[in-house]
Amino acid sequence: MFELIIKSIVIGGLAGAGVGAGAARMYYAPELQAAGAFRTLGEMNACQGDPVSHFSFGFSFYINCMANGLATGCFDQDFLHRVIPNISAGVLLTKNKDVKETIQNPAKMAIVGAVVGIIGLVILNSSVSFVPAYVSATLTEIFTPAINNFLIVMQVLFLIAALDNGKITGCWGIALGSIAFLVTGNATPGLILGIITGQTIENNGVKSKISIVFIVLMIVIWVLIAYFRGFFPKLIEAFTVAAAMLG
Amino acid sequence: MIEKLNKFLMKDWAFLLICVAICAGVVGGTHTYLVNGTGYLTNFAGGQMLKLGIESGDLGAAVGYGGGFLIARVLEGPLVGLIDIGGSMMHGVGLGICALIISMGWGFLIYNFPLAILTGGFVGLVIGLIVMGVRKLMPSGVTAGGTAIMMGVGHQLSNFLAPLFLLSALQYSIPIGIAGALGGIAFYIKGKNCVGGIIIGMFIAAFFF
């Protein structure tokens, strides 16, 4: 328990400071590279510098995080996306209403973000350790088939998306997806790379520099993965068996 | 003091430091999830994918799913000046990169806490450098495509979670199935995402059945 609290302090401090500073820099994007999310920026703007709105928004998601955490041990993305930026903003705004000197100041947001992250994460993590082990074991047992089905749905949806996007992306999707399935047992990595490669070719033309870079990169990546996973001996073996049966 | 720090954090390259801090925290969260069973900073589907992958020894799906988001967001981030920390760091690093590291047999980098923080920091530095590099080098007019498609699939996928979870709850046992369904209905009526209600319903029922 003590160990977990120390870990939570380190994690909460680091992530909180980063998210706080990244969120403050969102107000200066795109001149300054920021880190956060467009919806976070929209939500923070919607609070219009009112500390109570920021607090209640952040806190409602904190409750969500706690419920998710108790049930599954995962807090969802809301802790970093919404809770830390909004509660930090609320804290800073109670002292000073000027947004320029508070939520748009990366240093102040980083410091307050770190404190919010530490306190928030310590409470979340220590509350989860009160959940008896048999409850989490049952939940894992329930969720395992759902996640296995989810993995199938994922491959199907990515393939459909590739096919829907036109011939170039579709062909790259089928080709790389099939290679990925044969080599790794899952088509998703290949489908994703196929979509990115296909769309890049479609945007810039097959003879453009970036397209050639992508095509070469894909060949190199998949030859390497196949080699390190011992796929080539398997491939040769599969065809020798077939040839032997024919002959 | 704060003025100085602010001047520093307002420099473009301070972005690297932000990436280092967030990624270190996220990998630390993955560490506590695998070791202490709590603290995962991204969603449950990802966490379960990682755990199942470690059990079966095949982390291809986790690497692909997380890594796909990472690639998409890292390509998009520098173009719009705002990198999405959900897709790139929480999902991409917390799931994809961690799964990749474990699948290469370097699991000690995640299971040892100080090493996990250092690993995360290093990964963050690399991501930051790539983003800044793309920002400086990407000639105008050239677009790496596909990120919008990926995000579309990501949203579609999250729609599948509620029905899939409910079906497995119903399959598991009658009381847990009923509790999951009731939780889903309650959240649906209140206009919130069904998944949360289904999980909480099952969670409460798991104490008793």
Short mmCIF file of C-alpha atoms in Angstrom, two decimals, chain A:
data_model
loop_
_atom_site.label_atom_id
_atom_site.label_comp_id
_atom_site.label_asym_id
_atom_site.label_seq_id
_atom_site.Cartn_x
_atom_site.Cartn_y
_atom_site.Cartn_z
CA MET A 1 0.00 0.00 0.00
CA PHE A 2 2.78 2.41 0.97
CA GLU A 3 4.65 1.43 -2.16
CA LEU A 4 1.58 2.13 -4.30
CA ILE A 5 1.18 5.59 -2.77
CA ILE A 6 4.82 6.46 -3.57
CA LYS A 7 4.29 5.26 -7.13
CA SER A 8 1.07 7.29 -7.41
CA ILE A 9 2.89 10.42 -6.26
CA VAL A 10 5.59 10.00 -8.91
CA ILE A 11 3.13 9.19 -11.70
CA GLY A 12 0.59 11.84 -10.73
CA GLY A 13 3.28 14.50 -10.41
CA LEU A 14 4.91 13.77 -13.75
CA ALA A 15 1.75 13.29 -15.80
CA GLY A 16 -0.02 16.19 -14.04
CA ALA A 17 2.80 18.65 -14.72
CA GLY A 18 3.01 17.57 -18.37
CA VAL A 19 -0.72 17.74 -18.96
CA GLY A 20 -1.01 21.10 -17.18
CA ALA A 21 1.75 22.71 -19.23
CA GLY A 22 0.49 21.07 -22.43
CA ALA A 23 -3.03 22.34 -21.78
CA ALA A 24 -1.87 25.91 -21.18
CA ARG A 25 0.09 25.82 -24.43
CA MET A 26 -3.09 24.80 -26.30
CA TYR A 27 -4.08 28.48 -26.23
CA TYR A 28 -0.99 29.32 -28.28
CA ALA A 29 -1.31 26.53 -30.90
CA PRO A 30 -0.43 26.22 -33.74
CA GLU A 31 2.45 28.72 -33.30
CA LEU A 32 3.53 26.67 -30.29
CA GLN A 33 3.37 22.87 -30.35
CA ALA A 34 0.84 21.94 -27.66
CA ALA A 35 -0.30 18.69 -26.08
CA GLY A 36 -3.89 17.97 -25.11
CA ALA A 37 -6.93 17.55 -27.32
CA PHE A 38 -9.24 19.74 -29.34
CA ARG A 39 -12.21 18.64 -27.29
CA THR A 40 -10.36 19.56 -24.08
CA LEU A 41 -9.69 23.00 -25.51
CA GLY A 42 -13.35 23.33 -26.49
CA GLU A 43 -14.56 22.24 -23.07
CA MET A 44 -12.20 24.58 -21.29
CA ASN A 45 -13.32 27.46 -23.48
CA ALA A 46 -16.94 26.57 -22.74
CA CYS A 47 -16.28 27.15 -19.02
CA GLN A 48 -15.44 30.78 -19.90
CA GLY A 49 -12.99 31.29 -17.06
CA ASP A 50 -15.53 30.53 -14.39
CA PRO A 51 -13.87 28.51 -11.60
CA VAL A 52 -17.11 26.82 -10.51
CA SER A 53 -17.78 25.50 -14.05
CA HIS A 54 -14.23 24.18 -14.29
CA PHE A 55 -14.48 22.49 -10.89
CA SER A 56 -17.84 20.87 -11.48
CA PHE A 57 -16.84 19.69 -14.95
CA GLY A 58 -13.58 18.20 -13.75
CA PHE A 59 -15.12 16.71 -10.65
CA SER A 60 -17.96 14.96 -12.51
CA PHE A 61 -15.36 13.19 -14.62
CA TYR A 62 -13.31 12.40 -11.52
CA ILE A 63 -16.30 10.46 -10.16
CA ASN A 64 -16.45 8.58 -13.47
CA CYS A 65 -12.75 7.75 -13.20
CA MET A 66 -13.25 6.45 -9.68
CA ALA A 67 -16.19 4.22 -10.68
CA ASN A 68 -14.23 2.84 -13.65
CA GLY A 69 -11.15 2.37 -11.52
CA LEU A 70 -13.00 0.51 -8.77
CA ALA A 71 -14.55 -1.86 -11.28
CA THR A 72 -11.63 -2.44 -13.64
CA GLY A 73 -8.43 -0.79 -12.38
CA CYS A 74 -8.47 1.45 -15.47
CA PHE A 75 -9.33 5.13 -15.04
CA ASP A 76 -10.10 5.75 -18.70
CA GLN A 77 -8.54 8.68 -20.52
CA ASP A 78 -10.61 11.26 -18.69
CA PHE A 79 -8.22 11.62 -15.76
CA LEU A 80 -5.53 13.21 -17.90
CA HIS A 81 -7.79 14.64 -20.59
CA ARG A 82 -10.36 16.39 -18.44
CA VAL A 83 -9.87 16.09 -14.68
CA ILE A 84 -6.34 17.52 -14.37
CA PRO A 85 -6.73 20.48 -16.79
CA ASN A 86 -10.13 21.55 -15.51
CA ILE A 87 -9.51 21.18 -11.77
CA SER A 88 -6.15 22.95 -12.15
CA ALA A 89 -7.88 25.74 -14.04
CA GLY A 90 -10.52 25.97 -11.32
CA VAL A 91 -7.87 26.21 -8.59
CA LEU A 92 -5.95 28.96 -10.38
CA LEU A 93 -9.07 30.95 -11.28
CA THR A 94 -10.34 31.14 -7.69
CA LYS A 95 -7.31 33.30 -6.87
CA ASN A 96 -7.07 35.33 -10.05
CA LYS A 97 -9.83 35.74 -12.62
CA ASP A 98 -7.48 36.80 -15.41
CA VAL A 99 -7.18 33.79 -17.76
CA LYS A 100 -4.01 35.23 -19.34
CA GLU A 101 -2.19 34.96 -16.02
CA THR A 102 -3.72 31.66 -14.96
CA ILE A 103 -4.87 28.92 -17.35
CA GLN A 104 -2.86 30.35 -20.24
CA ASN A 105 0.34 30.36 -18.16
CA PRO A 106 2.15 27.03 -18.69
CA ALA A 107 4.31 27.33 -15.55
CA LYS A 108 1.39 27.88 -13.17
CA MET A 109 -0.67 25.17 -14.87
CA ALA A 110 2.26 22.74 -14.65
CA ILE A 111 2.75 23.30 -10.93
CA VAL A 112 -0.94 23.14 -10.01
CA GLY A 113 -1.42 20.25 -12.46
CA ALA A 114 1.28 18.27 -10.68
CA VAL A 115 -0.37 18.83 -7.30
CA VAL A 116 -3.82 17.93 -8.65
CA GLY A 117 -2.36 14.84 -10.34
CA ILE A 118 -0.66 13.65 -7.16
CA ILE A 119 -3.67 14.12 -4.88
CA GLY A 120 -6.12 12.77 -7.46
CA LEU A 121 -4.11 9.68 -8.29
CA VAL A 122 -3.26 8.80 -4.68
CA ILE A 123 -6.97 8.85 -3.78
CA LEU A 124 -7.94 6.85 -6.90
CA ASN A 125 -5.27 4.20 -6.48
CA SER A 126 -5.71 3.73 -2.75
CA SER A 127 -9.49 3.43 -3.05
CA VAL A 128 -9.10 0.64 -5.61
CA SER A 129 -7.06 -1.49 -3.23
CA PHE A 130 -10.15 -1.88 -1.01
CA VAL A 131 -11.89 -3.93 -3.71
CA PRO A 132 -11.66 -7.64 -2.81
CA ALA A 133 -9.62 -9.80 -5.18
CA TYR A 134 -12.47 -12.19 -6.02
CA VAL A 135 -14.53 -9.34 -7.47
CA SER A 136 -11.80 -8.32 -9.91
CA ALA A 137 -11.22 -11.99 -10.76
CA THR A 138 -14.92 -12.41 -11.65
CA LEU A 139 -14.92 -9.27 -13.76
CA THR A 140 -11.84 -10.38 -15.68
CA GLU A 141 -13.56 -13.69 -16.37
CA ILE A 142 -16.66 -11.89 -17.68
CA PHE A 143 -14.70 -9.51 -19.88
CA THR A 144 -12.32 -11.98 -21.50
CA PRO A 145 -14.78 -13.24 -24.16
CA ALA A 146 -15.93 -9.68 -24.84
CA ILE A 147 -12.38 -8.52 -25.52
CA ASN A 148 -11.70 -11.54 -27.73
CA ASN A 149 -14.75 -10.62 -29.80
CA PHE A 150 -13.64 -7.01 -29.76
CA LEU A 151 -10.36 -8.03 -31.39
CA ILE A 152 -12.29 -9.64 -34.26
CA VAL A 153 -14.59 -6.62 -34.66
CA MET A 154 -11.53 -4.39 -34.76
CA GLN A 155 -10.02 -6.23 -37.72
CA VAL A 156 -13.36 -6.26 -39.55
CA LEU A 157 -13.95 -2.53 -39.06
CA PHE A 158 -10.45 -1.54 -40.13
CA LEU A 159 -10.74 -3.69 -43.26
CA ILE A 160 -14.14 -2.21 -44.12
CA ALA A 161 -12.76 1.29 -43.62
CA ALA A 162 -9.83 0.51 -45.93
CA LEU A 163 -12.12 -0.92 -48.63
CA ASP A 164 -14.55 2.00 -48.35
CA ASN A 165 -11.78 4.48 -48.97
CA GLY A 166 -11.15 3.56 -52.60
CA LYS A 167 -9.13 1.09 -54.62
CA ILE A 168 -5.60 2.14 -53.62
CA THR A 169 -6.23 2.13 -49.88
CA GLY A 170 -8.36 -1.00 -50.19
CA CYS A 171 -5.65 -2.97 -52.00
CA TRP A 172 -2.96 -1.87 -49.55
CA GLY A 173 -5.28 -2.77 -46.69
CA ILE A 174 -6.00 -6.27 -47.98
CA ALA A 175 -2.36 -6.93 -48.84
CA LEU A 176 -0.73 -5.66 -45.65
CA GLY A 177 -3.62 -6.92 -43.49
CA SER A 178 -3.22 -10.44 -44.85
CA ILE A 179 0.55 -10.35 -44.38
CA ALA A 180 0.08 -9.09 -40.82
CA PHE A 181 -2.41 -11.86 -40.06
CA LEU A 182 -0.13 -14.58 -41.44
CA VAL A 183 2.92 -13.23 -39.66
CA THR A 184 1.52 -12.03 -36.31
CA GLY A 185 -1.88 -13.71 -36.06
CA ASN A 186 -3.71 -10.38 -36.15
CA ALA A 187 -4.55 -8.26 -39.18
CA THR A 188 -4.91 -4.93 -37.35
CA PRO A 189 -1.31 -3.66 -37.55
CA GLY A 190 -1.18 -4.35 -41.28
CA LEU A 191 -4.60 -2.81 -41.91
CA ILE A 192 -3.65 0.39 -40.13
CA LEU A 193 -0.35 0.70 -41.96
CA GLY A 194 -2.18 -0.15 -45.20
CA ILE A 195 -4.69 2.66 -44.67
CA ILE A 196 -1.97 5.19 -43.89
CA THR A 197 0.16 4.12 -46.86
CA GLY A 198 -2.78 3.96 -49.28
CA GLN A 199 -4.15 7.35 -48.28
CA THR A 200 -0.72 8.94 -48.50
CA ILE A 201 -0.33 7.60 -52.04
CA GLU A 202 -3.79 8.86 -52.92
CA ASN A 203 -3.04 12.33 -51.53
CA ASN A 204 0.38 12.86 -53.07
CA GLY A 205 0.54 10.53 -56.08
CA VAL A 206 2.53 7.32 -56.25
CA LYS A 207 5.65 9.01 -57.65
CA SER A 208 5.97 11.63 -54.91
CA LYS A 209 8.85 11.37 -52.46
CA ILE A 210 6.72 10.74 -49.38
CA SER A 211 4.81 7.90 -51.10
CA ILE A 212 8.03 6.16 -52.12
CA VAL A 213 9.35 6.54 -48.57
CA PHE A 214 6.17 4.94 -47.23
CA ILE A 215 6.23 2.04 -49.71
CA VAL A 216 9.90 1.22 -49.03
CA LEU A 217 9.29 1.56 -45.29
CA MET A 218 6.36 -0.89 -45.42
CA ILE A 219 8.38 -3.51 -47.29
CA VAL A 220 11.33 -3.18 -44.91
CA ILE A 221 9.11 -3.26 -41.79
CA TRP A 222 7.21 -6.38 -42.80
CA VAL A 223 10.23 -8.30 -44.08
CA LEU A 224 11.96 -7.59 -40.75
CA ILE A 225 8.95 -8.56 -38.62
CA ALA A 226 8.45 -11.75 -40.65
CA TYR A 227 12.12 -12.62 -40.30
CA PHE A 228 12.24 -12.12 -36.54
CA ARG A 229 9.02 -14.05 -36.02
CA GLY A 230 10.45 -17.02 -37.95
CA PHE A 231 7.82 -16.73 -40.67
CA PHE A 232 9.97 -17.57 -43.72
CA PRO A 233 10.83 -21.17 -42.68
CA LYS A 234 7.09 -21.72 -41.99
CA LEU A 235 6.19 -20.32 -45.39
CA ILE A 236 8.65 -22.58 -47.20
CA GLU A 237 7.51 -25.58 -45.19
CA ALA A 238 3.84 -24.96 -45.97
CA PHE A 239 4.52 -24.86 -49.70
CA THR A 240 6.89 -27.87 -49.67
CA VAL A 241 4.19 -29.97 -48.03
CA ALA A 242 1.71 -28.89 -50.71
CA ALA A 243 4.22 -29.57 -53.48
CA ALA A 244 4.98 -33.01 -52.05
CA MET A 245 1.27 -33.87 -52.02
CA LEU A 246 0.91 -32.82 -55.66
CA GLY A 247 3.99 -34.66 -56.78
#
